[in-house]
Amino acid sequence: MRQRTHVGVVGPGDGATEEQVQRAREVGRLLALAGAVVVTGGLGGVMAAAARGCGDAGGLSLGLLPGADRADAGAPHTLTVPTGLGELRNGLLVRSSDVVVAVGPSWGTLSEVALAVRTGVPVVLLGWGTLADHLPQDAGVPAPLRAATPQDAVQLALGDRDG
Amino acid sequence: MRQRTHVGVVGPGDGATEEQVQRAREVGRLLALAGAVVVTGGLGGVMAAAARGCGDAGGLSLGLLPGADRADAGAPHTLTVPTGLGELRNGLLVRSSDVVVAVGPSWGTLSEVALAVRTGVPVVLLGWGTLADHLPQDAGVPAPLRAATPQDAVQLALGDRDG
Amino acid sequence: MRQRTHVGVVGPGDGATEEQVQRAREVGRLLALAGAVVVTGGLGGVMAAAARGCGDAGGLSLGLLPGADRADAGAPHTLTVPTGLGELRNGLLVRSSDVVVAVGPSWGTLSEVALAVRTGVPVVLLGWGTLADHLPQDAGVPAPLRAATPQDAVQLALGDRDG
Amino acid sequence: MRQRTHVGVVGPGDGATEEQVQRAREVGRLLALAGAVVVTGGLGGVMAAAARGCGDAGGLSLGLLPGADRADAGAPHTLTVPTGLGELRNGLLVRSSDVVVAVGPSWGTLSEVALAVRTGVPVVLLGWGTLADHLPQDAGVPAPLRAATPQDAVQLALGDRDG
């Protein structure tokens, strides 16, 4: 049975900029239109925006919350897992994702990008500025891809997959 | 926004009896009809049966796999989380569940029942025989409920909730 | 290099009886004398008593706390890990242990015993009463051993090992 | 009771340079002399070197292994926890540490630094080059400190603490 592609959409929470929020919503919408599942960290900012964009297009979303209370979700998700793991849920989000789209940097987001690269999960960076030029270059490890727009990011994330 | 009730359906995997498998499928089907989400450990036996029953009724299911490979799922689930946590995913399943229905005993299932009772998640036992009479009685901790049939189990699990 | 044997000592926390506390302290002391490491869940009752007994004999102890604050330890341990995992630390304790001694039943302790049996970690039960007669009997899974005294428990736990 | 300071020493594993290995060993040695506990990820490179340096000075070390087998440790540690969590043990290492010293960058190390900064655990960077100039600057989050030598790193890590 074909499994839908699960795409982690990560980025700053409450400190997200308006541009990041708009981009994340569009990324979520485009992923849903392509038939992919949107996986988020379940809180605000980029996470909530991606879930809303996914919902706009009638897609499926999964929110992996750091706390133990489902009611803490920053936006409606199809299903939620109140992990109670705190920031260790970042690693669980990476495991749950076939590919990760990171909309803008933050320390928490950087931990997810680093864990994804470390464990072989492809990463697409959207709006990472100069940090993207100075990331580690471990031998034999594919570097993150860079996207210029939400459309570009989704295309890079899904490649030839249709979701 | 109302959250759907997430119900963990747990029980023996490949060692499940035919009766346990049939009961789990019916539990999954009835939960889906009531609008609840079915959460399973993602593998075979009772887990796969509950997911199939849920799918029979067009419901939503979430499979929390012990391994890191989504392809290990024992039956189709709406969404899957390949946790890579091994048996620690039992605890994550309990956290993800508003209530747990345990279809028959096994050591793995017993760990889930114990973690649920320990953390205040209501438990319904279906087909636990004499073990149900000898479980710990910690002061102030509600004992698991006991059901005689799948219908009974779902009614006890959802109570006045409509899923 | 020879690794010291890490022995998990588990049991009721604040609800422990005076007999359980005394037995746990003696188990910890005897394990330390044999050169084994004592691993506990880091809180009160049986956990604190085992760590104190270990310390009485100058042994090494490791406390795996459910919370994120090292200061919550119920007794001095050589080293502490404030896991922040809540009850999921029960599974981590089992993984950290080459063998588990369970001093009296409780729901939390039962989850540790069940996870240990499920994952092939030998278990010694001390003072489990009739519950020990009604535990699951999964095909091919060794049943927990039963001890009558702390001396008996340590001997069963370490077998031919010298710690 | 005073708790020893637990210091995470992180950095590249098998891909570590000779300079990183030498620095990590000296960091481990100096931490042990100051009475601190050295916490590592349990494998090779910087991790093994820090544990060896700690052992050179008779200190206590804790190895948090990604796998489930204690025998995978890259160097002797006083105590080991075979977490079976894979790269999620990076987050557990951060939780176990009162402060983190990062000897050189790698993707895995970056995940630990990011999780530490994100969760308020002080970080000291040793030998991070230009990456240190381009890290995220989240509002209200203290940036990592930068050290020039192992002595400098240990002094920054322990501050006024004596271990």
XYZ file of C-alpha atoms in Angstrom:
652
model
C 0.000 0.000 0.000
C 1.322 3.430 -0.915
C 2.029 5.596 2.085
C 1.431 9.330 1.819
C 4.614 11.354 2.091
C 4.876 12.923 5.553
C 6.538 16.362 5.324
C 7.735 18.113 8.464
C 7.226 21.883 8.291
C 9.327 23.563 10.960
C 10.293 27.098 11.890
C 10.038 29.771 14.551
C 7.052 29.676 16.886
C 5.660 32.796 18.480
C 8.696 34.782 17.313
C 7.965 34.104 13.639
C 7.830 37.097 11.297
C 4.759 37.863 9.232
C 6.642 36.800 6.102
C 7.546 33.445 7.670
C 3.944 32.873 8.705
C 2.646 33.636 5.214
C 5.238 31.389 3.614
C 4.508 28.527 6.018
C 0.781 28.734 5.313
C 1.451 28.561 1.581
C 3.844 25.637 2.058
C 1.171 23.789 4.044
C -1.470 24.517 1.421
C 0.679 23.351 -1.476
C 1.711 20.179 0.343
C -1.923 19.317 1.017
C -2.843 19.946 -2.608
C -0.095 17.506 -3.601
C -1.526 14.878 -1.245
C 1.237 15.013 1.356
C 0.738 14.902 5.126
C 1.927 18.004 7.021
C 3.740 17.244 10.296
C 4.352 20.123 12.714
C 5.522 20.760 16.252
C 1.966 21.707 17.125
C 2.452 25.193 18.562
C 2.243 28.724 17.095
C 4.008 30.728 14.414
C 5.244 28.663 11.497
C 3.760 25.485 13.013
C 0.226 26.833 13.280
C 0.457 28.507 9.886
C 1.502 25.288 8.155
C -1.376 23.406 9.778
C -3.841 26.128 8.746
C -2.578 26.127 5.179
C -2.933 22.374 5.107
C -6.466 22.643 6.450
C -7.325 25.334 3.861
C -6.745 22.719 1.183
C -8.483 19.896 3.047
C -5.245 18.070 3.821
C -4.158 15.857 6.693
C -1.956 17.259 9.433
C -0.242 15.781 12.475
C 0.803 17.943 15.441
C 3.526 16.595 17.731
C 3.211 18.782 20.812
C 6.051 19.196 23.310
C 3.652 19.204 26.249
C 1.271 16.539 27.509
C -1.961 18.448 26.821
C -3.694 18.177 23.468
C -5.402 21.500 24.130
C -2.097 23.364 23.757
C -2.189 23.000 19.972
C -1.655 26.375 18.291
C -3.993 25.501 15.418
C -6.331 22.668 14.453
C -4.555 19.524 13.262
C -6.225 16.370 11.971
C -4.494 14.370 14.713
C -2.352 15.411 17.634
C 0.208 13.640 19.800
C 0.831 15.410 23.110
C 4.269 13.852 23.499
C 5.245 15.285 26.871
C 8.826 15.046 25.617
C 9.599 18.767 25.661
C 12.175 19.665 23.041
C 12.963 15.981 22.500
C 9.839 15.988 20.363
C 11.969 17.794 17.778
C 13.753 14.515 17.175
C 10.462 12.646 16.974
C 9.190 15.138 14.402
C 12.257 14.491 12.282
C 11.687 10.739 12.508
C 8.066 11.178 11.518
C 9.049 13.127 8.406
C 10.181 11.778 5.055
C 11.515 15.249 4.289
C 11.649 18.518 6.265
C 10.941 22.075 5.088
C 12.434 24.692 7.423
C 10.840 28.129 7.063
C 13.352 30.492 8.615
C 15.927 29.881 11.324
C 15.608 29.780 15.096
C 17.470 27.729 17.682
C 14.715 25.149 17.912
C 14.444 24.937 14.145
C 18.193 24.591 13.850
C 18.065 21.570 16.154
C 15.517 19.960 13.834
C 17.528 20.732 10.708
C 20.680 19.362 12.325
C 18.974 16.162 13.485
C 17.451 15.682 10.032
C 20.765 16.103 8.218
C 22.442 13.881 10.803
C 19.938 11.095 10.276
C 19.670 11.303 6.509
C 16.290 13.040 6.221
C 16.377 15.526 3.306
C 16.013 19.183 4.318
C 14.818 22.206 2.339
C 15.697 25.628 3.750
C 13.451 28.589 2.952
C 14.639 32.039 4.028
C 17.726 31.114 6.028
C 19.977 33.977 4.871
C 23.694 33.827 5.557
C 23.437 31.026 8.135
C 22.864 28.642 5.218
C 26.373 29.476 3.955
C 28.111 28.549 7.186
C 26.559 25.263 8.244
C 28.744 22.223 9.030
C 30.085 20.236 6.091
C 30.414 16.675 7.371
C 32.038 14.293 4.942
C 29.524 12.222 3.016
C 26.483 14.045 4.353
C 24.219 15.738 1.773
C 23.846 19.454 2.493
C 20.366 20.979 2.893
C 18.698 22.230 -0.269
C 17.748 25.898 -0.547
C 14.462 27.221 -1.839
C 13.535 30.760 -2.834
C 9.746 30.515 -2.591
C 7.093 28.239 -1.047
C 6.426 26.752 -4.477
C 10.116 26.071 -4.914
C 10.337 24.527 -1.435
C 7.440 22.140 -2.001
C 8.794 21.130 -5.400
C 12.207 20.398 -3.908
C 10.631 18.543 -0.985
C 8.399 16.286 -3.024
C 10.622 15.948 -6.094
C 9.035 13.407 -8.342
C 6.726 12.218 -5.578
C 3.063 13.192 -5.876
C 2.632 13.300 -2.124
C -12.349 23.831 18.663
C -13.525 20.404 19.676
C -10.814 17.763 19.502
C -11.751 14.270 18.466
C -11.282 11.735 21.243
C -8.111 9.698 20.624
C -8.590 6.115 21.855
C -5.614 3.787 22.184
C -6.458 0.204 21.231
C -3.780 -2.124 22.542
C -3.265 -5.854 22.830
C -1.131 -8.778 21.731
C 0.651 -8.521 18.385
C 1.476 -11.564 16.326
C 0.532 -13.815 19.247
C -3.061 -12.566 19.331
C -5.834 -15.163 19.266
C -8.496 -15.162 16.571
C -11.049 -13.995 19.141
C -8.838 -11.063 20.153
C -8.356 -10.080 16.520
C -12.091 -10.149 15.833
C -12.845 -8.164 18.948
C -10.188 -5.566 18.136
C -11.553 -5.093 14.626
C -15.032 -4.533 16.016
C -13.697 -2.101 18.641
C -11.922 -0.147 15.893
C -15.033 -0.085 13.738
C -17.310 1.093 16.529
C -14.876 3.787 17.602
C -14.685 5.119 14.049
C -18.477 5.139 13.764
C -18.580 7.208 16.941
C -16.128 9.708 15.436
C -13.147 8.802 17.625
C -9.545 8.474 16.431
C -7.991 5.007 16.827
C -4.368 5.035 18.060
C -2.363 1.811 17.823
C 1.185 0.541 18.201
C 1.278 0.045 14.447
C 2.211 -3.628 14.199
C 0.188 -6.855 13.797
C -2.448 -8.758 15.756
C -4.754 -6.536 17.796
C -3.039 -3.386 16.473
C -3.574 -4.190 12.811
C -7.104 -5.414 13.462
C -8.104 -2.206 15.227
C -6.710 -0.126 12.360
C -8.558 -2.253 9.813
C -11.823 -1.994 11.718
C -11.362 1.762 11.884
C -10.709 1.871 8.160
C -13.779 -0.285 7.477
C -15.879 2.526 8.880
C -13.902 5.323 7.210
C -12.338 6.508 10.447
C -9.003 8.121 11.239
C -6.170 6.020 12.682
C -2.695 6.804 13.962
C 0.019 4.136 14.132
C 2.924 4.716 16.517
C 5.536 2.233 15.344
C 8.396 1.029 17.568
C 10.851 1.043 14.675
C 12.078 3.848 12.461
C 10.555 2.587 9.216
C 7.052 3.568 8.203
C 6.877 0.511 5.977
C 6.784 -1.803 9.010
C 3.139 -0.937 9.695
C 1.059 -4.101 10.087
C -1.991 -2.504 8.479
C -2.886 0.771 6.750
C -3.252 3.714 9.121
C -4.283 7.240 8.166
C -1.022 8.562 9.591
C 2.035 6.824 10.977
C 4.849 7.856 13.288
C 7.901 5.601 13.011
C 9.112 6.537 16.491
C 12.335 4.546 16.609
C 11.752 4.378 20.369
C 11.358 0.601 20.620
C 9.107 -0.335 23.512
C 9.292 3.224 24.851
C 6.680 3.987 22.220
C 4.230 2.212 24.552
C 4.457 5.231 26.824
C 4.004 7.606 23.911
C 0.890 5.692 22.845
C -0.552 6.125 26.320
C 0.176 9.871 26.209
C -1.488 10.115 22.831
C -4.651 8.476 24.120
C -7.524 10.055 26.030
C -8.578 6.557 27.018
C -7.155 3.070 26.370
C -8.988 -0.150 25.438
C -6.861 -3.252 26.098
C -8.027 -6.321 24.166
C -6.447 -9.226 26.011
C -3.287 -9.392 28.073
C 0.353 -9.727 27.056
C 3.504 -8.347 28.649
C 3.665 -5.424 26.237
C -0.006 -4.686 26.723
C 0.399 -4.894 30.476
C 3.095 -2.208 30.299
C 0.655 0.065 28.471
C -2.165 -0.602 30.919
C 0.155 0.041 33.866
C 1.500 3.290 32.403
C -2.045 4.434 31.644
C -3.320 3.746 35.155
C -0.157 5.316 36.607
C -0.666 8.511 34.612
C -4.412 8.841 35.032
C -5.549 7.696 31.589
C -8.759 5.647 31.903
C -8.424 1.985 30.891
C -11.015 -0.525 29.718
C -10.037 -4.195 29.862
C -11.651 -6.631 27.434
C -10.946 -10.346 27.932
C -8.324 -10.181 30.671
C -9.493 -13.179 32.704
C -8.195 -13.701 36.219
C -5.281 -11.268 35.849
C -7.845 -8.474 36.147
C -8.605 -9.653 39.688
C -5.020 -9.440 40.876
C -3.743 -6.112 39.592
C -2.141 -3.580 41.961
C -4.444 -1.477 44.092
C -2.593 1.788 44.645
C -4.315 4.177 47.005
C -6.283 6.848 45.194
C -5.789 5.364 41.746
C -8.948 4.418 39.801
C -8.899 0.744 38.817
C -9.336 -0.269 35.164
C -12.902 -0.811 33.980
C -13.913 -4.208 32.635
C -15.932 -4.825 29.501
C -17.619 -8.029 28.328
C -17.978 -7.202 24.626
C -16.574 -4.762 22.043
C -19.787 -2.741 22.252
C -19.474 -2.607 26.001
C -15.810 -1.595 25.754
C -16.498 1.280 23.365
C -19.392 2.508 25.458
C -17.254 2.476 28.593
C -14.367 4.155 26.749
C -16.385 6.984 25.246
C -18.922 7.358 28.043
C -21.002 10.421 27.264
C -18.508 11.565 24.639
C -19.577 11.250 21.015
C -16.004 10.694 19.860
C 37.126 -3.749 29.491
C 34.724 -5.355 31.921
C 31.569 -3.346 32.488
C 30.038 -3.329 35.933
C 26.608 -4.938 36.041
C 23.901 -2.253 36.195
C 20.961 -3.468 38.313
C 17.673 -1.577 38.292
C 15.995 -1.541 41.686
C 12.347 -0.548 41.312
C 9.284 -0.410 43.516
C 6.690 1.870 45.062
C 7.674 5.478 45.729
C 6.098 7.497 48.494
C 3.504 4.770 49.047
C 6.120 2.155 49.909
C 5.642 0.207 53.135
C 8.281 0.190 55.853
C 9.091 -3.434 54.984
C 9.611 -2.549 51.316
C 11.885 0.348 52.256
C 14.003 -1.852 54.511
C 14.255 -4.559 51.901
C 15.211 -2.078 49.179
C 17.954 -0.596 51.341
C 19.376 -4.053 51.951
C 19.165 -4.919 48.255
C 21.065 -1.727 47.413
C 23.690 -2.437 50.038
C 24.273 -6.021 48.908
C 24.482 -5.002 45.251
C 27.109 -2.380 46.066
C 29.118 -4.888 48.093
C 29.088 -7.180 45.059
C 30.402 -4.357 42.878
C 27.224 -3.757 40.893
C 25.811 -0.348 39.941
C 22.371 0.476 41.372
C 19.992 2.199 38.924
C 16.819 3.778 40.295
C 13.983 6.045 39.222
C 15.450 8.732 41.456
C 12.481 9.556 43.679
C 11.348 8.376 47.153
C 10.317 5.094 48.786
C 12.029 2.043 47.334
C 14.095 4.202 44.963
C 15.611 6.376 47.671
C 16.135 3.394 49.950
C 18.042 1.459 47.295
C 20.278 4.466 46.619
C 20.911 4.918 50.346
C 21.771 1.258 50.815
C 24.146 1.479 47.876
C 25.761 4.551 49.394
C 26.047 2.830 52.773
C 28.409 0.365 51.126
C 30.267 2.953 49.064
C 28.742 1.837 45.771
C 27.862 3.670 42.582
C 24.264 4.681 41.899
C 22.476 6.282 38.968
C 19.146 8.080 39.391
C 16.961 8.494 36.305
C 14.485 11.171 37.353
C 11.128 11.641 35.617
C 11.354 15.426 35.897
C 13.866 17.866 34.455
C 15.311 19.046 37.773
C 18.239 17.255 39.356
C 17.245 18.661 42.728
C 14.134 16.454 42.809
C 16.195 13.377 43.674
C 14.761 11.606 46.712
C 18.201 10.546 47.946
C 21.833 11.132 46.988
C 22.941 9.242 43.888
C 26.454 9.188 42.435
C 25.089 10.542 39.160
C 21.657 11.749 38.144
C 19.872 12.146 34.826
C 16.880 14.495 35.039
C 15.240 12.943 31.982
C 12.182 15.152 31.709
C 10.472 12.111 30.174
C 7.843 11.628 32.866
C 6.835 7.992 33.160
C 8.629 7.200 29.892
C 11.750 7.181 32.016
C 10.534 3.789 33.262
C 11.452 2.376 29.878
C 14.819 4.109 29.951
C 15.514 2.614 33.370
C 14.811 -0.847 32.006
C 17.179 -0.231 29.086
C 19.857 0.947 31.485
C 19.586 -2.224 33.531
C 21.179 -5.602 32.874
C 18.697 -7.074 35.336
C 15.823 -5.611 37.392
C 14.881 -6.291 41.038
C 11.296 -5.257 41.809
C 10.631 -4.737 45.517
C 6.857 -4.907 45.830
C 4.152 -4.109 43.298
C 2.644 -0.787 42.256
C 1.288 0.361 38.900
C 4.489 2.162 38.014
C 6.589 -0.803 39.077
C 4.372 -3.135 37.090
C 5.057 -1.071 33.965
C 8.789 -1.521 34.527
C 8.485 -5.257 35.130
C 6.331 -5.654 32.016
C 8.744 -3.646 29.835
C 11.676 -5.644 31.184
C 10.063 -9.010 30.486
C 8.909 -7.771 27.076
C 12.440 -6.710 26.112
C 14.306 -9.681 27.525
C 15.756 -8.092 30.665
C 15.701 -10.617 33.538
C 13.423 -9.688 36.448
C 13.490 -10.727 40.100
C 10.298 -10.146 42.114
C 10.553 -9.626 45.866
C 7.316 -9.473 47.854
C 4.779 -9.526 45.009
C 2.203 -11.809 46.640
C -0.567 -13.337 44.556
C -0.044 -10.985 41.606
C 3.062 -13.020 40.771
C 0.822 -16.037 40.157
C -1.396 -14.303 37.603
C 1.007 -12.472 35.309
C 0.837 -12.969 31.517
C 2.427 -16.099 30.104
C 3.579 -15.128 26.611
C 4.969 -18.006 24.572
C 8.756 -18.151 24.630
C 9.153 -15.381 27.198
C 10.978 -16.283 30.422
C 8.835 -15.578 33.477
C 10.144 -13.331 36.280
C 12.087 -15.048 39.043
C 10.822 -14.849 42.620
C 12.921 -14.123 45.674
C 12.045 -14.525 49.334
C 14.637 -12.191 50.866
C 16.973 -9.367 49.789
C 19.905 -11.811 49.888
C 17.986 -14.205 47.696
C 17.041 -11.405 45.284
C 20.611 -10.210 44.857
C 21.867 -13.728 44.363
C 19.244 -14.407 41.706
C 19.962 -11.047 40.063
C 23.718 -11.430 39.856
C 23.859 -15.195 39.422
C 27.427 -16.124 38.712
C 28.353 -12.515 38.034
C 30.443 -10.742 40.657
C 28.849 -7.357 39.862
C 23.239 17.906 49.594
C 25.461 19.526 46.992
C 25.188 17.953 43.582
C 28.281 17.721 41.412
C 28.055 19.826 38.278
C 27.323 17.607 35.266
C 29.084 18.981 32.163
C 28.205 17.654 28.724
C 31.236 17.434 26.446
C 30.085 17.086 22.829
C 31.693 17.144 19.410
C 32.394 15.107 16.298
C 32.650 11.340 16.652
C 34.768 9.260 14.340
C 35.274 12.255 12.062
C 36.964 14.312 14.778
C 40.341 15.876 13.972
C 43.427 15.136 16.021
C 43.287 18.666 17.444
C 39.661 18.177 18.522
C 40.507 14.870 20.189
C 43.416 16.390 22.107
C 41.325 19.355 23.195
C 38.460 17.117 24.318
C 40.780 14.959 26.403
C 42.179 18.037 28.108
C 38.680 19.394 28.718
C 37.680 16.079 30.303
C 40.785 16.034 32.464
C 40.338 19.584 33.710
C 36.666 19.036 34.464
C 37.490 15.942 36.531
C 40.194 17.835 38.433
C 37.593 20.465 39.264
C 35.249 17.780 40.598
C 32.698 17.944 37.795
C 30.987 14.951 36.162
C 31.675 14.510 32.438
C 28.631 13.510 30.374
C 29.182 12.268 26.810
C 27.306 10.641 23.954
C 29.306 7.495 24.613
C 30.844 6.856 21.194
C 34.209 7.752 19.598
C 36.131 10.896 18.698
C 35.477 13.816 21.035
C 33.180 11.676 23.199
C 35.746 8.953 23.892
C 38.514 11.517 24.365
C 36.557 13.444 26.975
C 35.816 10.241 28.877
C 39.464 9.219 28.745
C 40.637 12.613 29.959
C 38.148 12.388 32.795
C 39.408 8.938 33.678
C 43.026 10.144 33.557
C 42.210 12.399 36.473
C 40.106 9.839 38.338
C 36.826 11.617 37.615
C 33.278 10.353 37.132
C 31.854 10.030 33.634
C 28.448 9.122 32.245
C 28.019 7.826 28.691
C 24.585 8.143 27.093
C 24.759 5.780 24.137
C 22.426 6.069 21.136
C 22.145 2.293 20.820
C 20.782 -0.301 23.216
C 24.072 -2.111 23.854
C 26.396 -1.016 26.639
C 29.291 -2.678 24.822
C 29.188 -0.043 22.068
C 30.858 2.540 24.310
C 33.848 4.101 22.566
C 35.794 4.440 25.818
C 35.383 3.429 29.458
C 32.857 5.522 31.375
C 32.046 5.202 35.073
C 28.411 4.521 34.195
C 26.653 4.001 30.898
C 23.059 4.316 29.734
C 22.382 2.448 26.486
C 19.383 4.638 25.667
C 18.238 2.978 22.458
C 16.950 6.421 21.477
C 19.198 6.954 18.472
C 19.876 10.632 17.913
C 17.131 11.548 20.374
C 19.738 10.813 23.011
C 21.265 14.146 22.028
C 18.351 15.827 23.740
C 18.721 13.602 26.787
C 22.400 14.501 27.002
C 21.483 18.185 27.030
C 18.953 17.590 29.816
C 21.552 15.703 31.816
C 24.003 18.592 31.575
C 24.154 21.731 33.688
C 26.362 23.245 30.996
C 27.648 22.000 27.620
C 31.139 22.342 26.110
C 31.124 21.785 22.328
C 34.542 20.911 20.905
C 34.233 21.637 17.196
C 31.177 21.580 14.946
C 29.393 18.712 13.236
C 25.716 18.233 12.417
C 25.128 16.065 15.476
C 26.968 18.511 17.695
C 25.019 21.396 16.225
C 21.782 19.664 17.214
C 23.032 19.461 20.794
C 24.146 23.086 20.870
C 20.815 24.198 19.425
C 18.790 22.150 21.917
C 20.912 23.482 24.774
C 20.480 27.110 23.774
C 16.771 26.506 23.144
C 16.275 25.045 26.615
C 18.422 27.488 28.560
C 21.476 25.297 29.169
C 24.665 27.421 28.902
C 26.951 26.479 26.005
C 30.680 27.019 25.508
C 32.004 26.693 21.941
C 35.627 25.660 21.404
C 36.979 25.767 17.856
C 33.801 26.577 15.945
C 35.320 29.021 13.419
C 33.038 31.211 11.333
C 29.885 29.203 12.079
C 29.919 30.808 15.524
C 29.401 34.204 13.854
C 26.286 33.175 11.969
C 24.176 31.308 14.491
C 20.536 32.302 15.136
C 19.910 35.296 17.360
C 16.572 34.625 19.009
C 15.277 37.478 21.120
C 15.963 36.998 24.822
C 18.106 33.903 24.363
C 21.721 34.110 25.642
C 24.205 33.346 22.859
C 26.807 30.593 23.314
C 30.097 31.625 24.906
C 33.324 31.163 22.958
C 36.538 29.724 24.344
C 40.012 29.773 22.823
C 41.576 26.887 24.767
C 40.472 23.891 26.877
C 41.457 25.819 30.026
C 39.362 28.743 28.887
C 36.432 26.461 28.048
C 36.428 24.780 31.456
C 36.709 28.120 33.235
C 33.786 29.516 31.262
C 31.785 26.333 31.841
C 32.272 26.135 35.586
C 32.466 29.865 36.304
C 32.535 30.308 40.019
C 31.459 26.709 40.567
C 34.085 24.296 41.847
C 32.489 21.361 40.050
